[in-house]
Structures are given as C-alpha cells and as structure tokens.
Amino acid sequence: METNPKRKLNSREVREDFPALRQTVYGKNLIYFDNGATSQKPQSVIDAINLYYTKNNANIHRGVHHLSQKATNEYEAARATIAQYIHAKHTHEIIFTKGTTDSINLVANSFGALLQAGDEIIISHMEHHSNIVPWQMLCERVGCVLKVIPISKKGDLLFDEYEKLLSSKTKLVSITHISNTLGTINPIKKMIASAHAVGAKVLIDGAQSIQHTKIDVQELDCDFFAFSGHKVFGPTGIGVLYGKEAILNKMPPYQGGGDMIAKVTFEKTTYNELPFKFEAGTPHIAGAICLGKAIEYLSQFNIEDIERHELELADYAHDLLLTFEGLHIVGESKKKTSVVSFVIDGIHPFDLGTLLDKQGIAVRTGHHCTQPLMDFYRIPGTVRASFAFYNTKQEIDTFISALEKAITMLK
Ligand SMILES: *Cc1c(COP(=O)(O)O)cnc(C)c1O
C-alpha cells in the first residue's frame, strides 16, 4: 500500500480524479463544499465498484468456488489495508459496519452489555446525534448515567471540567476527534490518557478525522475508533469499528446470524472468532472492497500535505468571511480545520443555502445533527462550508462573491 515517494498534492490535478466535480449545476461549475456530510469519490473507487459487480461478485467465506475465493480475498485484503492505514496491531481488530453510527451502536449494545446501573459514560456537548442517542438508549436500558463535558463559547472542550467528571465510576468516554459543526480538533490523546488513569475505555468518533489527519490507533491508545467509508472518499453503507483485541474478545456479539458462529445447535451456539463474531450476515462486500480502494487512493499522498492544504483553505475562508458585516463564525477554536460554520444577523441559514445553491455552490445549512450544540449557541442552525483536499482557493473566491450577491438579495 505504501507508495514511495508520495504523490505531490496539487488540488487542480487531484480534481481530475473526481468525475462528480466536473459538472455544472444551474449552468455554473459545481463548487462542492459539503464534504463534512459526504465526500466525492475518485474514479478508482467508482471503477472498483463496477469491476466487483462485473467480474468478482460472489458471497464470501466458506465458498469453495473460484469467484467466492476471489471475493473473500479482496474483502479480507481491504480489511488489511485499513488495519495498516490506521496502524492497528491486528487485522482482526477491524470490524466492517454500516458506518460510524452503526459502529457506535455496536459498542453501545455490546460493550454496553458489560455495564451496570450507576456506571458512567462521558460524552461532550459537541457530539453528533449518533454519539449521543445510542448512549441515552443504553442508559435507559441499563441505568447508566450520561455525563456531558461542557464547552467554551469559542468551541473548545473545557478540559478541567472533563477531568472533574472522570472517576472510578466512569466506564467509557466517547468523544469526537473533530467536530463536524465547529471544526474543533479535540485533544484526544490527552483525554485518552486521563480516561485510562481512572480505568475507563475510550471510543473516538473519527467520522471527521480519518480523511483529514493521520490516525495511529496504537499511538493514540484509543480502545475504539469509528468511521464511515463515505466521508473518506469511499462508498456509503460501509464503515469501520476498530477495537482493541482484548476488549472485543470480552464483548458479546451485537447481532446473531450467519458467519458470526462457530457451531450452531438448538441447545447452544458458539461464536466465531474476531472479527467475524461482529459481522453477522452477508456484509457489504463491494463496499468494503471499495473502501479499501479509497484508502489506497488516499495513501498516495502525505496526509500532512492534505492537512496543510485544508487548513490553508479554512483560514483563507475564515478571514474573508470576517469582512462581512453581521457575520459570526461559529466555532473559533485555535485548533480547528476543514470546517467553517457561520450565521449572519437577520438572515436565515436556509435562505442563504438556497441562494448559494442557485449559484452552483453546495454548502450545508441546519443543525448538522448537533442540536444540543445549536441550543448552546442559541441558534437554529448555521451555514457550513466544509473542505476536502480537492477544493481550491479559487473556489473560495467564487463562494465569497456568491455570498455577497446572496446577502444583497436577502437584506
Ligand atoms: C457524519 C458523522 C457521524 C455519523 O456518520 P454516519 O456516516 O451518518 O453514520 C458521526 N459523527 C460525526 C462527527 C459525523 O460527522
């Protein structure tokens, strides 16, 4: 997978790899600034989907025939590619899921089955609904207690408050690496160390970090790491849960069915080993293989180059946005990247989004699945521009003029 030397990051050249970016919307060149919601796909991933269904489609594992073995090999090769990319110790620590939401639900149900009334789970005020609701459901089921780390107006977690919440009752800290709404990069390494000091496990919601920054699960020492394929240039419907082997082995299966068993009788069923114990039923074989291709595509580049380029874009957009009267940036952490959220006095985000769309610009408006965060800022929603490595400063210039136009129409 390592291709040395790495490909130089030139966003104009990179764009050529993404056919969806080469289209017009209402007669304007598409400017895609909704990467926080989902990313576009490179041609290599699109080709791999086609190839899989054209030549390699078969059900995996247990098949003696050629096609089944080919599909199995590719599915397992994708797992190995992902394990290597996030530096997991073992390939069987990579579990294929439907996405981040599914990964978090797996942990809430399976790790959750080991918890008891009174045990505490810590999340933060900036979590995506998918890192809130599964824990609320678990608390309701088991009688656990959910604690929330408060944040500052600038959008940083209050670290001292976090440390005060930690105790021997804390069983799990589940925290986003990068906020999808604010762009804040949380100090997860430090947070993991503090959690471990009281014996708690840590789940990192990596839905917004895997595509932007280097992930080394062993260096972070996180217990779980969840992400979605579709936000990292892969297909929808596929995602990953990384978990440390020892913890995954202690956890009961999440779902029952085919492939997750070793032996079934009506009296007793024994479960398969990792990772299959957590992959009941026919998985999204094409999705997993193509997620592997997306990770291979991404690995051509130095992730540090991607990070630098995206930070430049975010800073550039941030500075230009601040020149607008009555515009407020939501999320002003010193440690942020790739996302710029804002509101403008007297203008509803939805109206702005609609007028930007008419000019070919895709941004997201609304609460971004972070309603408690919107309540904290007392706003109904924001306009969010979120960047990927294929975006350019020129696109931001066009976006800024389009915004000027939209504001004039709405004022
Ligand atoms: C998108 C997102 C999720 C949910 O991902 P799905 O692909 O919808 O399962 C969770 N957390 C964050 C921070 C996200 O951005």
Short mmCIF file of C-alpha atoms and ligand atoms in Angstrom, two decimals:
data_model
loop_
_atom_site.label_atom_id
_atom_site.label_comp_id
_atom_site.label_asym_id
_atom_site.label_seq_id
_atom_site.Cartn_x
_atom_site.Cartn_y
_atom_site.Cartn_z
CA MET A 1 0.00 0.00 0.00
CA GLU A 2 2.84 2.41 0.79
CA THR A 3 3.78 4.10 -2.44
CA ASN A 4 7.04 5.92 -2.05
CA PRO A 5 7.74 8.61 -2.95
CA LYS A 6 4.28 10.01 -2.24
CA ARG A 7 2.31 11.83 -4.91
CA LYS A 8 2.61 15.60 -4.73
CA LEU A 9 -0.65 17.22 -3.65
CA ASN A 10 -1.88 19.53 -6.37
CA SER A 11 -5.57 20.17 -5.84
CA ARG A 12 -6.13 21.07 -9.50
CA GLU A 13 -4.70 17.72 -10.59
CA VAL A 14 -6.49 15.84 -7.83
CA ARG A 15 -9.82 17.23 -9.02
CA GLU A 16 -9.34 15.41 -12.30
CA ASP A 17 -9.66 12.12 -10.38
CA PHE A 18 -13.17 13.02 -9.16
CA PRO A 19 -15.71 12.97 -12.01
CA ALA A 20 -18.53 14.39 -9.87
CA LEU A 21 -16.59 17.63 -9.55
CA ARG A 22 -16.61 18.09 -13.31
CA GLN A 23 -20.24 19.10 -13.69
CA THR A 24 -22.36 22.18 -13.76
CA VAL A 25 -25.36 22.98 -11.57
CA TYR A 26 -27.83 25.57 -12.91
CA GLY A 27 -25.24 26.30 -15.59
CA LYS A 28 -22.46 27.06 -13.06
CA ASN A 29 -19.43 24.95 -12.28
CA LEU A 30 -20.22 22.89 -9.22
CA ILE A 31 -18.41 24.01 -6.10
CA TYR A 32 -18.69 21.22 -3.58
CA PHE A 33 -18.24 22.48 -0.01
CA ASP A 34 -20.33 19.80 1.70
CA ASN A 35 -17.55 17.35 2.41
CA GLY A 36 -18.49 17.16 6.07
CA ALA A 37 -21.74 15.47 5.03
CA THR A 38 -20.14 13.20 2.46
CA SER A 39 -17.14 13.20 0.15
CA GLN A 40 -16.99 12.69 -3.61
CA LYS A 41 -15.42 9.50 -4.99
CA PRO A 42 -12.30 9.12 -7.11
CA GLN A 43 -12.54 7.27 -10.42
CA SER A 44 -10.53 4.35 -8.97
CA VAL A 45 -13.27 3.71 -6.40
CA ILE A 46 -16.04 4.02 -8.99
CA ASP A 47 -14.16 1.62 -11.28
CA ALA A 48 -13.69 -0.84 -8.42
CA ILE A 49 -17.45 -0.96 -7.76
CA ASN A 50 -18.05 -1.65 -11.43
CA LEU A 51 -15.33 -4.30 -11.58
CA TYR A 52 -16.60 -6.06 -8.48
CA TYR A 53 -20.12 -6.50 -9.85
CA THR A 54 -18.88 -7.22 -13.37
CA LYS A 55 -16.32 -9.88 -12.52
CA ASN A 56 -15.96 -10.79 -8.88
CA ASN A 57 -19.40 -10.89 -7.30
CA ALA A 58 -19.89 -13.90 -5.02
CA ASN A 59 -20.67 -14.48 -1.39
CA ILE A 60 -17.59 -14.63 0.79
CA HIS A 61 -16.13 -17.13 3.29
CA ARG A 62 -16.89 -20.86 3.06
CA GLY A 63 -17.17 -20.84 -0.73
CA VAL A 64 -15.05 -23.46 -2.48
CA HIS A 65 -15.50 -21.98 -5.91
CA HIS A 66 -13.14 -19.59 -7.63
CA LEU A 67 -15.32 -16.48 -7.51
CA SER A 68 -16.10 -16.88 -3.84
CA GLN A 69 -12.42 -17.17 -3.06
CA LYS A 70 -11.63 -14.12 -5.15
CA ALA A 71 -14.30 -12.06 -3.39
CA THR A 72 -13.15 -13.33 0.02
CA ASN A 73 -9.53 -12.46 -0.74
CA GLU A 74 -10.44 -8.95 -1.82
CA TYR A 75 -12.71 -8.38 1.17
CA GLU A 76 -10.00 -9.53 3.57
CA ALA A 77 -7.33 -7.54 1.69
CA ALA A 78 -9.44 -4.40 2.24
CA ARG A 79 -9.51 -5.17 5.95
CA ALA A 80 -5.72 -5.46 5.95
CA THR A 81 -5.34 -2.18 4.03
CA ILE A 82 -7.46 -0.38 6.61
CA ALA A 83 -5.67 -2.02 9.54
CA GLN A 84 -2.36 -0.89 8.11
CA TYR A 85 -3.64 2.63 7.39
CA ILE A 86 -4.75 3.30 10.96
CA HIS A 87 -1.87 1.20 12.33
CA ALA A 88 -3.97 -1.39 14.14
CA LYS A 89 -1.90 -4.09 15.79
CA HIS A 90 -4.03 -6.88 14.29
CA THR A 91 -6.10 -7.06 11.13
CA HIS A 92 -8.89 -8.82 13.07
CA GLU A 93 -9.33 -5.67 15.15
CA ILE A 94 -11.02 -4.11 12.10
CA ILE A 95 -14.76 -4.80 12.00
CA PHE A 96 -16.81 -3.81 9.00
CA THR A 97 -20.02 -1.98 9.88
CA LYS A 98 -22.50 0.21 8.02
CA GLY A 99 -20.78 3.40 9.16
CA THR A 100 -19.94 5.48 12.19
CA THR A 101 -23.49 5.34 13.52
CA ASP A 102 -23.55 1.57 13.25
CA SER A 103 -20.10 1.28 14.86
CA ILE A 104 -21.16 3.37 17.85
CA ASN A 105 -24.38 1.37 18.20
CA LEU A 106 -22.36 -1.82 18.15
CA VAL A 107 -20.26 -0.61 21.08
CA ALA A 108 -23.31 0.79 22.94
CA ASN A 109 -25.04 -2.58 22.68
CA SER A 110 -22.13 -4.96 23.04
CA PHE A 111 -19.72 -3.16 25.37
CA GLY A 112 -22.90 -1.77 26.93
CA ALA A 113 -23.96 -5.31 27.84
CA LEU A 114 -21.00 -5.40 30.25
CA LEU A 115 -22.18 -2.30 32.12
CA GLN A 116 -24.41 -1.96 35.17
CA ALA A 117 -26.73 0.58 36.75
CA GLY A 118 -24.73 3.51 38.12
CA ASP A 119 -21.83 3.12 35.66
CA GLU A 120 -20.99 6.41 33.95
CA ILE A 121 -20.44 7.31 30.31
CA ILE A 122 -18.93 10.63 29.30
CA ILE A 123 -19.59 12.43 26.02
CA SER A 124 -19.24 16.12 25.13
CA HIS A 125 -21.51 19.00 24.26
CA MET A 126 -20.28 18.98 20.65
CA GLU A 127 -21.21 15.40 19.75
CA HIS A 128 -23.09 14.34 16.63
CA HIS A 129 -26.50 12.81 17.43
CA SER A 130 -25.05 9.40 16.60
CA ASN A 131 -22.69 9.79 19.55
CA ILE A 132 -25.48 10.90 21.89
CA VAL A 133 -28.59 8.84 21.22
CA PRO A 134 -27.09 5.31 21.44
CA TRP A 135 -25.76 6.21 24.91
CA GLN A 136 -29.11 7.62 26.01
CA MET A 137 -30.74 4.37 24.88
CA LEU A 138 -28.15 2.37 26.80
CA CYS A 139 -28.67 4.48 29.92
CA GLU A 140 -32.40 3.88 29.69
CA ARG A 141 -31.88 0.14 29.26
CA VAL A 142 -29.25 -0.44 31.93
CA GLY A 143 -29.47 2.54 34.26
CA CYS A 144 -26.09 4.01 33.35
CA VAL A 145 -25.55 7.74 33.80
CA LEU A 146 -24.59 10.04 30.93
CA LYS A 147 -22.26 12.96 31.70
CA VAL A 148 -21.53 15.78 29.30
CA ILE A 149 -18.26 17.74 29.03
CA PRO A 150 -19.11 21.44 28.68
CA ILE A 151 -17.52 23.67 26.04
CA SER A 152 -16.43 27.30 25.79
CA LYS A 153 -18.06 29.88 23.51
CA LYS A 154 -15.09 29.51 21.18
CA GLY A 155 -15.92 25.83 20.84
CA ASP A 156 -13.23 24.14 22.93
CA LEU A 157 -13.88 21.39 25.43
CA LEU A 158 -13.28 22.53 29.00
CA PHE A 159 -10.51 20.12 29.89
CA ASP A 160 -10.59 20.80 33.64
CA GLU A 161 -14.31 20.10 33.68
CA TYR A 162 -13.65 16.86 31.81
CA GLU A 163 -11.13 15.77 34.42
CA LYS A 164 -13.63 16.56 37.18
CA LEU A 165 -16.19 14.25 35.55
CA LEU A 166 -13.78 11.32 35.50
CA SER A 167 -13.96 8.87 38.38
CA SER A 168 -13.85 5.17 39.13
CA LYS A 169 -17.50 5.09 38.03
CA THR A 170 -16.54 6.16 34.50
CA LYS A 171 -16.60 3.14 32.22
CA LEU A 172 -16.45 4.81 28.83
CA VAL A 173 -15.55 8.17 27.32
CA SER A 174 -16.99 8.58 23.81
CA ILE A 175 -15.76 11.65 22.08
CA THR A 176 -15.49 13.14 18.62
CA HIS A 177 -11.98 13.66 17.28
CA ILE A 178 -13.04 16.64 15.11
CA SER A 179 -16.40 18.42 15.45
CA ASN A 180 -18.45 18.26 12.25
CA THR A 181 -20.08 21.59 13.11
CA LEU A 182 -17.30 23.65 14.70
CA GLY A 183 -14.20 22.09 13.16
CA THR A 184 -12.59 21.90 16.61
CA ILE A 185 -9.83 19.30 16.88
CA ASN A 186 -10.13 17.83 20.34
CA PRO A 187 -7.01 16.93 22.38
CA ILE A 188 -7.93 13.26 22.26
CA LYS A 189 -4.53 11.84 23.12
CA LYS A 190 -4.52 13.72 26.43
CA MET A 191 -8.17 12.81 27.03
CA ILE A 192 -7.49 9.13 26.43
CA ALA A 193 -4.61 9.17 28.92
CA SER A 194 -6.81 10.81 31.58
CA ALA A 195 -9.61 8.31 30.99
CA HIS A 196 -7.23 5.37 31.23
CA ALA A 197 -5.89 6.73 34.50
CA VAL A 198 -9.32 6.05 36.07
CA GLY A 199 -9.73 2.72 34.26
CA ALA A 200 -12.24 3.94 31.64
CA LYS A 201 -12.21 2.90 27.98
CA VAL A 202 -12.34 5.45 25.17
CA LEU A 203 -14.21 5.47 21.88
CA ILE A 204 -13.11 8.02 19.28
CA ASP A 205 -15.68 9.16 16.72
CA GLY A 206 -13.36 9.57 13.76
CA ALA A 207 -16.04 10.41 11.17
CA GLN A 208 -14.44 13.83 10.60
CA SER A 209 -10.79 13.00 11.21
CA ILE A 210 -9.78 9.95 9.17
CA GLN A 211 -9.98 11.95 5.90
CA HIS A 212 -8.09 14.97 7.25
CA THR A 213 -5.37 13.85 9.61
CA LYS A 214 -3.07 10.98 10.48
CA ILE A 215 -4.66 8.25 12.57
CA ASP A 216 -2.49 5.87 14.53
CA VAL A 217 -4.72 3.94 16.91
CA GLN A 218 -1.77 2.42 18.77
CA GLU A 219 -0.10 5.76 19.32
CA LEU A 220 -3.41 7.30 20.45
CA ASP A 221 -4.03 4.20 22.56
CA CYS A 222 -7.80 4.53 21.98
CA ASP A 223 -9.89 1.46 22.74
CA PHE A 224 -12.33 2.01 19.86
CA PHE A 225 -12.18 4.12 16.72
CA ALA A 226 -15.22 4.53 14.46
CA PHE A 227 -15.50 5.99 10.97
CA SER A 228 -17.65 5.99 7.83
CA GLY A 229 -16.48 4.99 4.34
CA HIS A 230 -18.48 7.66 2.56
CA LYS A 231 -16.71 10.55 4.30
CA VAL A 232 -13.28 9.22 3.33
CA PHE A 233 -13.91 9.00 -0.45
CA GLY A 234 -15.43 5.51 -0.26
CA PRO A 235 -18.99 4.23 -0.72
CA THR A 236 -21.99 4.75 1.56
CA GLY A 237 -23.25 1.85 3.64
CA ILE A 238 -19.81 0.74 4.81
CA GLY A 239 -17.78 1.80 7.81
CA VAL A 240 -15.32 0.56 10.36
CA LEU A 241 -15.11 -0.12 14.03
CA TYR A 242 -11.58 -0.61 15.28
CA GLY A 243 -11.37 -2.13 18.74
CA LYS A 244 -8.53 -3.50 20.82
CA GLU A 245 -8.46 -7.27 20.58
CA ALA A 246 -8.67 -7.92 24.33
CA ILE A 247 -11.78 -5.75 24.72
CA LEU A 248 -13.51 -7.07 21.60
CA ASN A 249 -12.93 -10.61 22.86
CA LYS A 250 -14.72 -9.79 26.11
CA MET A 251 -17.71 -8.25 24.35
CA PRO A 252 -20.73 -10.40 23.40
CA PRO A 253 -21.83 -10.35 19.75
CA TYR A 254 -24.04 -7.45 18.69
CA GLN A 255 -26.20 -9.36 16.20
CA GLY A 256 -26.80 -13.06 15.62
CA GLY A 257 -26.86 -14.82 12.28
CA GLY A 258 -24.68 -16.40 9.63
CA ASP A 259 -20.89 -16.02 9.58
CA MET A 260 -20.67 -14.95 13.24
CA ILE A 261 -20.95 -18.51 14.56
CA ALA A 262 -18.54 -21.39 15.07
CA LYS A 263 -21.20 -24.03 15.71
CA VAL A 264 -24.97 -23.89 16.00
CA THR A 265 -27.28 -26.43 17.60
CA PHE A 266 -30.68 -25.75 19.08
CA GLU A 267 -29.20 -26.21 22.54
CA LYS A 268 -26.16 -24.00 22.22
CA THR A 269 -24.35 -21.78 19.75
CA THR A 270 -20.66 -20.97 19.95
CA TYR A 271 -19.40 -17.82 18.35
CA ASN A 272 -16.83 -17.32 15.66
CA GLU A 273 -13.52 -15.60 16.40
CA LEU A 274 -12.73 -11.95 15.67
CA PRO A 275 -13.60 -10.13 13.51
CA PHE A 276 -16.39 -12.42 12.27
CA LYS A 277 -18.09 -12.54 15.67
CA PHE A 278 -19.26 -8.98 14.95
CA GLU A 279 -20.12 -9.40 11.27
CA ALA A 280 -23.40 -11.31 11.20
CA GLY A 281 -24.94 -11.96 7.80
CA THR A 282 -23.68 -11.20 4.32
CA PRO A 283 -21.74 -7.96 4.66
CA HIS A 284 -21.45 -5.08 2.19
CA ILE A 285 -18.74 -6.92 0.27
CA ALA A 286 -18.45 -4.41 -2.59
CA GLY A 287 -18.49 -1.55 -0.10
CA ALA A 288 -15.66 -2.99 1.96
CA ILE A 289 -13.51 -3.69 -1.09
CA CYS A 290 -14.10 -0.19 -2.42
CA LEU A 291 -13.41 1.41 0.95
CA GLY A 292 -10.06 -0.38 0.72
CA LYS A 293 -9.57 1.25 -2.70
CA ALA A 294 -10.47 4.67 -1.26
CA ILE A 295 -7.87 4.24 1.47
CA GLU A 296 -5.33 3.15 -1.15
CA TYR A 297 -6.16 6.27 -3.14
CA LEU A 298 -5.68 8.48 -0.09
CA SER A 299 -2.41 6.74 0.80
CA GLN A 300 -0.77 8.04 -2.37
CA PHE A 301 -0.48 11.38 -0.60
CA ASN A 302 1.23 12.56 2.54
CA ILE A 303 -1.67 13.14 4.90
CA GLU A 304 0.31 16.09 6.31
CA ASP A 305 0.11 17.77 2.87
CA ILE A 306 -3.65 17.26 2.84
CA GLU A 307 -3.95 18.66 6.34
CA ARG A 308 -1.85 21.72 5.47
CA HIS A 309 -3.84 22.44 2.29
CA GLU A 310 -7.18 22.15 4.07
CA LEU A 311 -6.04 24.33 6.95
CA GLU A 312 -4.97 26.96 4.42
CA LEU A 313 -8.40 26.81 2.78
CA ALA A 314 -10.21 27.07 6.11
CA ASP A 315 -8.06 30.02 7.25
CA TYR A 316 -8.50 31.75 3.91
CA ALA A 317 -12.30 31.35 4.01
CA HIS A 318 -12.41 32.37 7.66
CA ASP A 319 -10.56 35.65 7.04
CA LEU A 320 -12.68 36.58 4.03
CA LEU A 321 -15.92 35.74 5.86
CA LEU A 322 -14.96 38.01 8.75
CA THR A 323 -15.07 41.02 6.41
CA PHE A 324 -18.89 40.67 6.14
CA GLU A 325 -20.88 42.88 8.45
CA GLY A 326 -23.04 40.98 10.91
CA LEU A 327 -21.41 37.62 10.13
CA HIS A 328 -20.42 35.46 13.08
CA ILE A 329 -18.21 32.43 12.84
CA VAL A 330 -19.50 29.56 15.00
CA GLY A 331 -16.51 27.63 16.31
CA GLU A 332 -13.36 29.67 16.81
CA SER A 333 -11.04 27.20 18.42
CA LYS A 334 -7.35 27.81 17.74
CA LYS A 335 -7.13 24.11 16.91
CA LYS A 336 -9.52 23.64 14.03
CA THR A 337 -9.53 22.75 10.38
CA SER A 338 -11.58 21.93 7.29
CA VAL A 339 -14.92 23.32 8.53
CA VAL A 340 -16.21 26.90 8.65
CA SER A 341 -19.67 27.41 10.16
CA PHE A 342 -21.30 30.82 10.31
CA VAL A 343 -24.51 32.79 10.84
CA ILE A 344 -25.45 36.26 9.59
CA ASP A 345 -27.65 38.65 11.58
CA GLY A 346 -31.16 38.83 10.20
CA ILE A 347 -30.71 36.09 7.59
CA HIS A 348 -31.90 32.50 7.94
CA PRO A 349 -29.19 29.93 7.06
CA PHE A 350 -31.66 28.05 4.86
CA ASP A 351 -32.27 31.12 2.66
CA LEU A 352 -28.54 31.65 2.25
CA GLY A 353 -28.01 27.99 1.40
CA THR A 354 -30.74 28.14 -1.23
CA LEU A 355 -29.30 31.21 -2.92
CA LEU A 356 -25.79 29.73 -2.86
CA ASP A 357 -27.14 26.56 -4.44
CA LYS A 358 -28.61 28.59 -7.29
CA GLN A 359 -25.04 29.75 -7.96
CA GLY A 360 -23.73 26.17 -8.08
CA ILE A 361 -22.35 26.11 -4.54
CA ALA A 362 -23.14 23.17 -2.27
CA VAL A 363 -22.97 24.05 1.42
CA ARG A 364 -24.94 22.57 4.28
CA THR A 365 -27.40 24.52 6.39
CA GLY A 366 -29.17 23.48 9.56
CA HIS A 367 -28.21 21.88 12.84
CA HIS A 368 -25.74 19.35 11.34
CA CYS A 369 -27.07 16.61 13.64
CA THR A 370 -25.79 18.58 16.63
CA GLN A 371 -28.94 20.09 18.14
CA PRO A 372 -27.56 20.41 21.70
CA LEU A 373 -24.71 22.47 20.22
CA MET A 374 -27.20 24.74 18.43
CA ASP A 375 -29.07 25.18 21.73
CA PHE A 376 -25.78 26.13 23.40
CA TYR A 377 -25.25 28.93 20.86
CA ARG A 378 -28.98 29.75 20.84
CA ILE A 379 -29.20 29.49 17.06
CA PRO A 380 -31.43 27.29 14.88
CA GLY A 381 -28.58 26.34 12.59
CA THR A 382 -25.55 27.54 10.67
CA VAL A 383 -24.28 27.66 7.13
CA ARG A 384 -21.38 25.24 6.94
CA ALA A 385 -18.67 25.10 4.31
CA SER A 386 -16.50 22.02 4.72
CA PHE A 387 -13.45 21.42 2.58
CA ALA A 388 -11.61 18.47 1.12
CA PHE A 389 -8.18 18.27 -0.49
CA TYR A 390 -9.71 18.74 -3.95
CA ASN A 391 -11.03 22.20 -3.09
CA THR A 392 -9.16 25.35 -4.11
CA LYS A 393 -8.75 28.97 -3.03
CA GLN A 394 -10.28 30.00 -6.33
CA GLU A 395 -13.46 28.16 -5.36
CA ILE A 396 -13.49 30.08 -2.09
CA ASP A 397 -13.19 33.36 -4.01
CA THR A 398 -16.22 32.36 -6.10
CA PHE A 399 -18.07 31.34 -2.94
CA ILE A 400 -17.35 34.72 -1.33
CA SER A 401 -18.69 36.66 -4.34
CA ALA A 402 -21.75 34.39 -4.43
CA LEU A 403 -22.28 35.08 -0.74
CA GLU A 404 -22.07 38.83 -1.36
CA LYS A 405 -24.72 38.52 -4.01
CA ALA A 406 -26.96 36.36 -1.83
CA ILE A 407 -26.72 38.76 1.12
CA THR A 408 -27.61 41.73 -1.09
CA MET A 409 -30.71 39.88 -2.26
CA LEU A 410 -31.77 38.94 1.27
CA LYS A 411 -31.11 42.24 3.05
C1 LIG B 1 -21.24 12.02 9.87
C2 LIG B 1 -20.89 11.89 11.28
C3 LIG B 1 -21.35 10.83 12.05
C4 LIG B 1 -22.32 9.81 11.51
O1 LIG B 1 -21.81 9.16 10.39
P1 LIG B 1 -22.78 8.23 9.50
O2 LIG B 1 -21.97 8.00 8.27
O3 LIG B 1 -24.02 9.03 9.25
O4 LIG B 1 -23.03 7.01 10.28
C5 LIG B 1 -20.94 10.75 13.35
N1 LIG B 1 -20.12 11.64 13.89
C6 LIG B 1 -19.63 12.70 13.20
C7 LIG B 1 -18.69 13.65 13.84
C8 LIG B 1 -20.01 12.85 11.86
O5 LIG B 1 -19.54 13.90 11.18
#
